[in-house]
Amino acid sequence: MDRHIENRRRFYSQIDRFWADLYGEEYALYDVHMLSQEEVEKIRQVSEYTGRIFFKTWELLKEVPDRTLREMGFPEEAFSFLRLETMAIRSVISRLDLIPYQDSYKCIEINADTPTFIKELFSINGKVCSEFAVTNPNAGLEQALKTAVRTAIEEAAEAIGKDRPTIAFTAHDDNIEDKETSLYLLNISETTGTYIPLHKLQIEKGKGLFDEAGNQIDILYRQTFPIENLILDEDEEENKIGIWLLELVEEGKLSIINPPSAFLLQNKAVQAVIWNLHEQRHPFYTDEEHHWIESYFLPTYLEAEPFIERNMDFVKKPAFGREGDTVEIYKGSGRLALADTQKSYTDFLPVYQQYIEHPKASIQTEKGRQEGSLLIGSFLLNGKPSAIGLRAGGTITNNLSYYLPVGVRE
């Protein structure tokens, strides 16, 4: 075991600007979970079909009345922002969370607005595969990521009429994962952008967003800063600077990536809308699309009763949330079976989804062999399937779950 710890620390210490440990604990495992080529292809096929359902549903939701947005738990201040079409791309980088189920996969949610797990899958996974001399399922996809980011910036610049835009990549400076993810995207984009910590951005109402030197920012790349948090932002004088920023986007004085459409899809209540339309066999979806929903989505509602009536185990989670925070698992009787210890998102609308068990696998950690529940992260770049990877942890995948690299079994 000492040799394993030594090898792990030697390997990850050679990788610049990567958070192999988080919160004082092991995060990135020195281990590889092997998938067959058929499994990799199936994950990407499911991701393709699932993504198409989400992005088609956006076309419907952008037209719904305020009452529907309110019922879905969106903040009133964001209604006009939600309907903006600032880019043809609905979400530049999004991540589906999938659970292997029977001989296929089920989507438990889409992280369309601010997904993390990017550097791990597009960059680190290949290095681990080389270390273990196995095939990397994500080979060549870092170039695709670079192209997606650059294309998005070019489209954002065109939308606001800027030939040479000022580009700022931002994140909370004290969160190593968020900061380094933003810096990674900045570096691979090879643009003229700069990294500016969130606390150093300055907003002038109705005028623009500026850096510390007073230079106006045209494009804000906020990969890890959620809109639902931004809306609550106030300065020391209690000015609603988050709302001011959304207004700048509405007025065409600032472009943001991911675009507003990604925030609309980020809400987990979207899956309740999809499932409701599916149960009605609504003609908005084709017969083929109804088959995809039946095959790859889970029953999802805005109330628990449908599960209790059928005595089906279910998950209660906030419409907006991150890293398993505030997630609870219930038995079909309505009895609470398991809850995440963090309760940061209790103010958001709850969404109820059928519970299915994560498959488990033996993983090698610095503490020895452990059993971890597996969750697949499957990225979409401009809606197209891309890098895949695994988190391994408890029944509820949270911020203490491990990153488990994946390789392809020949």
Short mmCIF file of C-alpha atoms in Angstrom, two decimals:
data_model
loop_
_atom_site.label_atom_id
_atom_site.label_comp_id
_atom_site.label_asym_id
_atom_site.label_seq_id
_atom_site.Cartn_x
_atom_site.Cartn_y
_atom_site.Cartn_z
CA MET A 1 0.00 0.00 0.00
CA ASP A 2 2.88 2.36 0.73
CA ARG A 3 4.07 1.77 -2.84
CA HIS A 4 0.63 2.73 -4.17
CA ILE A 5 0.62 5.97 -2.19
CA GLU A 6 4.14 6.73 -3.37
CA ASN A 7 3.21 6.06 -7.03
CA ARG A 8 0.05 8.14 -6.82
CA ARG A 9 1.78 11.14 -5.32
CA ARG A 10 4.70 10.88 -7.75
CA PHE A 11 2.35 10.74 -10.73
CA TYR A 12 0.01 13.59 -9.80
CA SER A 13 2.82 15.85 -8.56
CA GLN A 14 4.09 15.97 -12.15
CA ILE A 15 0.83 17.45 -13.43
CA ASP A 16 0.75 21.23 -13.31
CA ARG A 17 -2.22 23.04 -11.79
CA PHE A 18 -4.34 20.01 -10.93
CA TRP A 19 -6.21 19.41 -7.71
CA ALA A 20 -5.43 15.72 -7.11
CA ASP A 21 -6.47 16.30 -3.49
CA LEU A 22 -9.47 18.37 -2.39
CA TYR A 23 -10.55 19.49 1.08
CA GLY A 24 -7.46 17.74 2.48
CA GLU A 25 -8.61 14.39 1.08
CA GLU A 26 -7.70 12.19 -1.88
CA TYR A 27 -9.74 13.15 -4.94
CA ALA A 28 -8.09 11.78 -8.10
CA LEU A 29 -7.50 8.03 -7.84
CA TYR A 30 -4.37 6.32 -9.11
CA ASP A 31 -6.50 3.65 -10.71
CA VAL A 32 -8.35 2.97 -13.98
CA HIS A 33 -11.83 1.57 -14.43
CA MET A 34 -11.96 -0.36 -17.68
CA LEU A 35 -14.88 -0.10 -20.10
CA SER A 36 -15.44 -2.04 -23.29
CA GLN A 37 -15.54 -0.18 -26.59
CA GLU A 38 -19.20 -1.18 -26.84
CA GLU A 39 -19.93 0.49 -23.49
CA VAL A 40 -18.17 3.68 -24.58
CA GLU A 41 -20.16 3.77 -27.82
CA LYS A 42 -23.42 3.11 -25.97
CA ILE A 43 -22.75 5.92 -23.49
CA ARG A 44 -22.16 8.34 -26.36
CA GLN A 45 -25.26 7.15 -28.22
CA VAL A 46 -27.43 7.60 -25.11
CA SER A 47 -25.85 11.02 -24.56
CA GLU A 48 -26.63 12.03 -28.13
CA TYR A 49 -30.31 11.12 -27.85
CA THR A 50 -30.70 12.53 -24.35
CA GLY A 51 -29.06 15.80 -25.32
CA ARG A 52 -31.34 16.14 -28.31
CA ILE A 53 -34.38 15.82 -26.06
CA PHE A 54 -33.11 18.52 -23.68
CA PHE A 55 -32.22 20.97 -26.44
CA LYS A 56 -35.51 20.43 -28.25
CA THR A 57 -37.38 21.04 -24.99
CA TRP A 58 -35.63 24.42 -24.72
CA GLU A 59 -37.47 25.48 -27.90
CA LEU A 60 -40.74 24.89 -26.06
CA LEU A 61 -39.77 26.39 -22.70
CA LYS A 62 -38.55 29.70 -24.12
CA GLU A 63 -42.16 30.37 -25.19
CA VAL A 64 -44.00 29.40 -22.01
CA PRO A 65 -45.81 32.05 -19.92
CA ASP A 66 -44.32 33.53 -16.76
CA ARG A 67 -46.65 31.36 -14.70
CA THR A 68 -44.93 28.19 -15.95
CA LEU A 69 -41.46 29.57 -15.24
CA ARG A 70 -42.64 30.47 -11.75
CA GLU A 71 -43.99 26.94 -11.18
CA MET A 72 -40.63 25.57 -12.28
CA GLY A 73 -38.88 27.55 -9.55
CA PHE A 74 -37.12 30.14 -11.69
CA PRO A 75 -36.54 33.49 -9.94
CA GLU A 76 -38.79 36.26 -11.25
CA GLU A 77 -35.80 38.52 -11.85
CA ALA A 78 -34.53 36.13 -14.51
CA PHE A 79 -37.65 35.69 -16.65
CA SER A 80 -36.67 38.07 -19.46
CA PHE A 81 -33.06 36.89 -19.28
CA LEU A 82 -34.16 33.26 -19.69
CA ARG A 83 -35.80 33.95 -23.03
CA LEU A 84 -32.76 35.58 -24.60
CA GLU A 85 -31.26 33.95 -27.69
CA THR A 86 -27.80 35.44 -27.66
CA MET A 87 -26.14 32.54 -29.48
CA ALA A 88 -27.17 29.72 -31.79
CA ILE A 89 -25.38 27.38 -29.38
CA ARG A 90 -27.74 26.47 -26.49
CA SER A 91 -24.94 25.26 -24.23
CA VAL A 92 -21.28 25.24 -25.20
CA ILE A 93 -20.16 22.76 -22.54
CA SER A 94 -22.75 20.65 -20.75
CA ARG A 95 -22.50 17.41 -18.80
CA LEU A 96 -25.02 14.62 -18.48
CA ASP A 97 -24.99 12.47 -15.36
CA LEU A 98 -25.83 8.87 -16.25
CA ILE A 99 -26.32 5.71 -14.21
CA PRO A 100 -25.85 2.28 -15.82
CA TYR A 101 -29.24 0.57 -15.69
CA GLN A 102 -29.95 -2.98 -16.87
CA ASP A 103 -28.26 -3.11 -20.29
CA SER A 104 -28.39 0.65 -20.89
CA TYR A 105 -28.17 3.98 -19.05
CA LYS A 106 -30.52 6.44 -17.36
CA CYS A 107 -29.98 10.20 -17.25
CA ILE A 108 -30.50 11.65 -13.79
CA GLU A 109 -29.74 15.26 -14.79
CA ILE A 110 -28.03 17.65 -17.16
CA ASN A 111 -25.54 20.25 -15.96
CA ALA A 112 -26.05 22.63 -18.85
CA ASP A 113 -24.90 25.91 -17.34
CA THR A 114 -21.87 25.47 -15.08
CA PRO A 115 -20.56 21.89 -15.30
CA THR A 116 -17.22 21.02 -13.74
CA PHE A 117 -15.22 17.75 -14.17
CA ILE A 118 -13.77 19.21 -17.37
CA LYS A 119 -10.00 19.12 -16.95
CA GLU A 120 -10.23 15.67 -15.39
CA LEU A 121 -11.86 14.10 -18.44
CA PHE A 122 -10.43 16.12 -21.33
CA SER A 123 -6.84 16.28 -20.05
CA ILE A 124 -5.97 14.21 -16.96
CA ASN A 125 -7.72 11.03 -18.11
CA GLY A 126 -5.33 10.69 -21.04
CA LYS A 127 -2.29 11.07 -18.78
CA VAL A 128 -3.57 8.36 -16.43
CA CYS A 129 -4.26 6.04 -19.38
CA SER A 130 -0.70 6.56 -20.58
CA GLU A 131 0.61 5.78 -17.09
CA PHE A 132 -1.32 2.50 -17.03
CA ALA A 133 -0.68 1.74 -20.73
CA VAL A 134 -4.36 1.51 -21.67
CA THR A 135 -6.44 3.18 -24.38
CA ASN A 136 -7.95 6.57 -23.55
CA PRO A 137 -11.64 6.81 -24.60
CA ASN A 138 -11.28 10.60 -24.68
CA ALA A 139 -8.29 10.72 -27.03
CA GLY A 140 -8.37 13.77 -29.32
CA LEU A 141 -11.28 15.42 -27.53
CA GLU A 142 -9.22 18.17 -25.90
CA GLN A 143 -8.83 19.65 -29.38
CA ALA A 144 -12.61 19.46 -29.80
CA LEU A 145 -12.99 21.30 -26.48
CA LYS A 146 -10.59 24.00 -27.66
CA THR A 147 -12.56 24.41 -30.88
CA ALA A 148 -15.88 24.61 -29.00
CA VAL A 149 -14.60 27.32 -26.65
CA ARG A 150 -13.04 29.37 -29.45
CA THR A 151 -16.15 29.07 -31.63
CA ALA A 152 -18.36 30.18 -28.76
CA ILE A 153 -16.19 33.24 -28.12
CA GLU A 154 -16.26 34.13 -31.81
CA GLU A 155 -20.05 33.82 -31.93
CA ALA A 156 -20.43 35.85 -28.73
CA ALA A 157 -18.23 38.58 -30.18
CA GLU A 158 -20.25 38.66 -33.39
CA ALA A 159 -23.51 38.88 -31.43
CA ILE A 160 -22.40 42.10 -29.71
CA GLY A 161 -20.65 43.48 -32.79
CA LYS A 162 -17.06 43.33 -31.51
CA ASP A 163 -14.17 42.45 -33.83
CA ARG A 164 -11.62 42.41 -31.03
CA PRO A 165 -13.54 41.78 -27.82
CA THR A 166 -12.13 42.00 -24.33
CA ILE A 167 -12.58 38.53 -22.81
CA ALA A 168 -12.56 37.70 -19.12
CA PHE A 169 -12.56 34.18 -17.67
CA THR A 170 -13.73 34.31 -14.07
CA ALA A 171 -14.30 32.17 -10.97
CA HIS A 172 -14.20 32.38 -7.19
CA ASP A 173 -10.49 32.82 -6.56
CA ASP A 174 -10.55 30.86 -3.31
CA ASN A 175 -12.06 27.72 -4.87
CA ILE A 176 -9.16 25.81 -6.42
CA GLU A 177 -11.35 23.55 -8.57
CA ASP A 178 -13.38 26.44 -10.01
CA LYS A 179 -10.35 28.67 -10.51
CA GLU A 180 -8.17 26.05 -12.16
CA THR A 181 -11.03 24.88 -14.38
CA SER A 182 -11.45 28.45 -15.65
CA LEU A 183 -7.70 28.83 -16.16
CA TYR A 184 -7.60 25.52 -18.03
CA LEU A 185 -10.30 26.69 -20.45
CA LEU A 186 -8.53 30.01 -20.88
CA ASN A 187 -5.24 28.30 -21.66
CA ILE A 188 -6.57 25.81 -24.19
CA SER A 189 -8.68 28.47 -25.92
CA GLU A 190 -5.51 30.34 -26.94
CA THR A 191 -7.50 33.58 -27.09
CA THR A 192 -6.63 37.06 -25.89
CA GLY A 193 -8.68 36.49 -22.76
CA THR A 194 -7.44 37.00 -19.22
CA TYR A 195 -8.39 35.50 -15.87
CA ILE A 196 -10.08 37.94 -13.49
CA PRO A 197 -11.33 36.73 -10.08
CA LEU A 198 -15.01 37.38 -9.46
CA HIS A 199 -14.36 39.78 -6.60
CA LYS A 200 -12.31 42.04 -8.87
CA LEU A 201 -15.04 42.53 -11.47
CA GLN A 202 -16.82 45.88 -11.29
CA ILE A 203 -20.30 46.61 -12.59
CA GLU A 204 -21.71 49.99 -13.52
CA LYS A 205 -25.48 49.84 -13.87
CA GLY A 206 -26.60 50.28 -17.46
CA LYS A 207 -23.06 50.93 -18.64
CA GLY A 208 -20.92 47.82 -18.50
CA LEU A 209 -18.70 45.31 -16.72
CA PHE A 210 -15.12 46.39 -16.02
CA ASP A 211 -11.84 45.05 -14.69
CA GLU A 212 -9.84 46.75 -11.91
CA ALA A 213 -8.08 49.01 -14.41
CA GLY A 214 -11.38 50.28 -15.79
CA ASN A 215 -11.25 48.31 -19.05
CA GLN A 216 -14.70 47.28 -20.25
CA ILE A 217 -15.28 43.55 -20.62
CA ASP A 218 -17.20 42.39 -23.67
CA ILE A 219 -17.38 38.63 -23.04
CA LEU A 220 -17.57 36.98 -19.62
CA TYR A 221 -16.71 33.27 -19.54
CA ARG A 222 -18.20 32.14 -16.20
CA GLN A 223 -17.82 28.37 -16.42
CA THR A 224 -18.26 27.78 -12.70
CA PHE A 225 -20.41 30.71 -11.54
CA PRO A 226 -24.13 29.75 -11.58
CA ILE A 227 -26.77 32.29 -12.59
CA GLU A 228 -28.95 31.35 -9.59
CA ASN A 229 -26.11 32.54 -7.34
CA LEU A 230 -25.35 35.57 -9.48
CA ILE A 231 -28.92 36.83 -9.12
CA LEU A 232 -28.44 37.08 -5.34
CA ASP A 233 -25.18 39.07 -5.57
CA GLU A 234 -25.16 42.45 -3.84
CA ASP A 235 -22.34 44.89 -3.16
CA GLU A 236 -21.53 46.47 0.20
CA GLU A 237 -24.19 49.11 -0.40
CA GLU A 238 -26.80 46.40 -1.09
CA ASN A 239 -26.98 47.22 -4.77
CA LYS A 240 -28.26 44.22 -6.73
CA ILE A 241 -25.17 43.94 -8.90
CA GLY A 242 -26.09 40.43 -10.04
CA ILE A 243 -29.32 41.73 -11.56
CA TRP A 244 -27.37 44.60 -13.09
CA LEU A 245 -25.15 42.08 -14.85
CA LEU A 246 -28.15 40.24 -16.31
CA GLU A 247 -29.51 43.56 -17.51
CA LEU A 248 -26.23 44.25 -19.31
CA VAL A 249 -26.67 40.98 -21.17
CA GLU A 250 -30.27 41.86 -22.06
CA GLU A 251 -29.13 45.28 -23.31
CA GLY A 252 -26.41 43.75 -25.51
CA LYS A 253 -23.60 45.38 -23.54
CA LEU A 254 -22.13 42.10 -22.37
CA SER A 255 -22.09 38.54 -23.66
CA ILE A 256 -21.80 35.58 -21.30
CA ILE A 257 -20.80 31.95 -21.82
CA ASN A 258 -22.53 29.59 -21.23
CA PRO A 259 -25.42 31.61 -22.73
CA PRO A 260 -28.80 32.26 -21.02
CA SER A 261 -30.37 29.24 -22.73
CA ALA A 262 -28.07 26.98 -20.70
CA PHE A 263 -29.50 28.38 -17.46
CA LEU A 264 -33.00 27.51 -18.65
CA LEU A 265 -31.94 23.89 -19.16
CA GLN A 266 -29.99 23.73 -15.88
CA ASN A 267 -33.19 23.60 -13.85
CA LYS A 268 -33.95 20.00 -12.86
CA ALA A 269 -37.67 20.76 -13.19
CA VAL A 270 -37.08 20.59 -16.95
CA GLN A 271 -37.03 16.80 -16.56
CA ALA A 272 -40.45 16.95 -14.91
CA VAL A 273 -41.69 18.85 -17.97
CA ILE A 274 -40.16 16.25 -20.30
CA TRP A 275 -41.67 13.35 -18.38
CA ASN A 276 -45.09 15.00 -18.17
CA LEU A 277 -45.17 15.54 -21.94
CA HIS A 278 -44.03 11.96 -22.44
CA GLU A 279 -46.77 10.54 -20.20
CA GLN A 280 -49.29 12.48 -22.29
CA ARG A 281 -47.67 11.15 -25.48
CA HIS A 282 -47.61 14.79 -26.49
CA PRO A 283 -47.01 15.36 -30.23
CA PHE A 284 -44.24 17.86 -29.43
CA TYR A 285 -41.99 14.79 -29.41
CA THR A 286 -41.89 12.32 -32.28
CA ASP A 287 -42.53 8.61 -31.68
CA GLU A 288 -38.77 8.05 -31.83
CA GLU A 289 -38.17 10.79 -29.25
CA HIS A 290 -40.82 9.30 -26.94
CA HIS A 291 -38.90 6.02 -27.21
CA TRP A 292 -35.69 7.81 -26.17
CA ILE A 293 -37.43 9.40 -23.18
CA GLU A 294 -38.90 6.06 -22.08
CA SER A 295 -35.52 4.38 -22.51
CA TYR A 296 -33.09 6.95 -21.08
CA PHE A 297 -35.02 9.26 -18.73
CA LEU A 298 -36.50 8.58 -15.30
CA PRO A 299 -40.01 9.47 -14.07
CA THR A 300 -39.66 12.97 -12.60
CA TYR A 301 -42.33 15.13 -10.94
CA LEU A 302 -42.77 18.25 -8.86
CA GLU A 303 -44.42 16.25 -6.08
CA ALA A 304 -43.74 12.97 -4.31
CA GLU A 305 -47.26 11.49 -4.51
CA PRO A 306 -46.85 9.58 -7.80
CA PHE A 307 -44.05 7.54 -6.21
CA ILE A 308 -45.78 7.00 -2.87
CA GLU A 309 -48.94 5.83 -4.66
CA ARG A 310 -46.87 3.21 -6.51
CA ASN A 311 -44.59 2.45 -3.54
CA MET A 312 -41.51 3.39 -5.58
CA ASP A 313 -38.28 4.66 -4.02
CA PHE A 314 -37.51 8.22 -5.05
CA VAL A 315 -34.99 11.05 -4.79
CA LYS A 316 -35.80 14.57 -3.67
CA LYS A 317 -33.37 17.17 -4.97
CA PRO A 318 -33.35 20.95 -5.42
CA ALA A 319 -34.17 22.38 -8.86
CA PHE A 320 -30.80 24.11 -8.65
CA GLY A 321 -27.97 22.45 -6.79
CA ARG A 322 -24.47 21.05 -7.03
CA GLU A 323 -22.43 18.07 -5.83
CA GLY A 324 -25.29 16.16 -4.17
CA ASP A 325 -25.92 19.03 -1.73
CA THR A 326 -29.46 18.88 -0.20
CA VAL A 327 -30.28 15.58 -1.98
CA GLU A 328 -32.47 13.10 -0.07
CA ILE A 329 -33.46 9.51 -0.85
CA TYR A 330 -36.88 8.17 0.23
CA LYS A 331 -38.47 4.75 0.38
CA GLY A 332 -41.72 4.25 -1.51
CA SER A 333 -43.59 4.63 1.78
CA GLY A 334 -42.35 8.22 2.02
CA ARG A 335 -39.83 7.40 4.75
CA LEU A 336 -36.50 9.21 4.54
CA ALA A 337 -33.74 6.65 3.91
CA LEU A 338 -30.64 8.80 3.32
CA ALA A 339 -29.79 12.51 3.17
CA ASP A 340 -26.72 14.50 2.25
CA THR A 341 -25.32 16.35 5.25
CA GLN A 342 -25.09 19.66 3.38
CA LYS A 343 -28.29 21.74 3.14
CA SER A 344 -27.27 24.73 1.03
CA TYR A 345 -30.15 24.63 -1.47
CA THR A 346 -33.26 24.23 0.69
CA ASP A 347 -34.74 27.48 -0.65
CA PHE A 348 -35.06 26.07 -4.17
CA LEU A 349 -38.07 24.20 -5.53
CA PRO A 350 -37.78 20.44 -4.85
CA VAL A 351 -37.93 17.97 -7.71
CA TYR A 352 -38.79 14.28 -7.24
CA GLN A 353 -37.27 11.54 -9.40
CA GLN A 354 -37.39 7.75 -9.38
CA TYR A 355 -34.46 6.31 -7.47
CA ILE A 356 -32.29 3.70 -9.13
CA GLU A 357 -29.25 2.21 -7.49
CA HIS A 358 -25.76 3.07 -8.69
CA PRO A 359 -23.62 0.09 -9.69
CA LYS A 360 -20.62 -0.48 -7.43
CA ALA A 361 -17.00 -1.20 -8.21
CA SER A 362 -13.83 -1.94 -6.28
CA ILE A 363 -11.50 1.06 -6.33
CA GLN A 364 -7.91 1.50 -5.19
CA THR A 365 -7.41 4.40 -2.79
CA GLU A 366 -4.63 5.50 -0.46
CA LYS A 367 -6.68 3.94 2.34
CA GLY A 368 -6.81 0.60 0.57
CA ARG A 369 -9.40 -1.17 -1.55
CA GLN A 370 -12.88 0.29 -1.19
CA GLU A 371 -16.25 -0.16 -2.83
CA GLY A 372 -17.61 2.91 -4.58
CA SER A 373 -20.93 3.73 -6.24
CA LEU A 374 -20.34 4.81 -9.84
CA LEU A 375 -21.77 7.82 -11.66
CA ILE A 376 -20.93 8.51 -15.30
CA GLY A 377 -20.22 12.05 -16.43
CA SER A 378 -20.75 12.41 -20.19
CA PHE A 379 -19.98 15.75 -21.80
CA LEU A 380 -21.74 17.39 -24.70
CA LEU A 381 -19.88 20.02 -26.74
CA ASN A 382 -22.42 22.13 -28.60
CA GLY A 383 -24.84 19.28 -28.02
CA LYS A 384 -22.58 16.56 -29.43
CA PRO A 385 -21.21 13.65 -27.31
CA SER A 386 -17.66 14.09 -26.08
CA ALA A 387 -15.49 13.10 -23.10
CA ILE A 388 -16.70 10.60 -20.50
CA GLY A 389 -15.54 9.69 -17.01
CA LEU A 390 -16.54 8.40 -13.59
CA ARG A 391 -17.12 9.60 -10.06
CA ALA A 392 -16.97 6.97 -7.33
CA GLY A 393 -18.31 7.52 -3.85
CA GLY A 394 -21.31 7.03 -1.65
CA THR A 395 -24.94 6.47 -2.60
CA ILE A 396 -25.25 10.24 -3.06
CA THR A 397 -22.44 11.54 -5.27
CA ASN A 398 -21.11 14.61 -3.47
CA ASN A 399 -18.03 16.82 -3.35
CA LEU A 400 -16.12 14.13 -1.43
CA SER A 401 -16.57 11.52 -4.17
CA TYR A 402 -13.47 10.35 -6.01
CA TYR A 403 -12.49 11.00 -9.61
CA LEU A 404 -11.99 7.56 -11.17
CA PRO A 405 -10.18 7.61 -14.55
CA VAL A 406 -11.47 5.33 -17.31
CA GLY A 407 -9.75 3.28 -19.97
CA VAL A 408 -10.94 1.11 -22.86
CA ARG A 409 -10.62 -2.65 -22.64
CA GLU A 410 -9.26 -4.10 -25.89
#
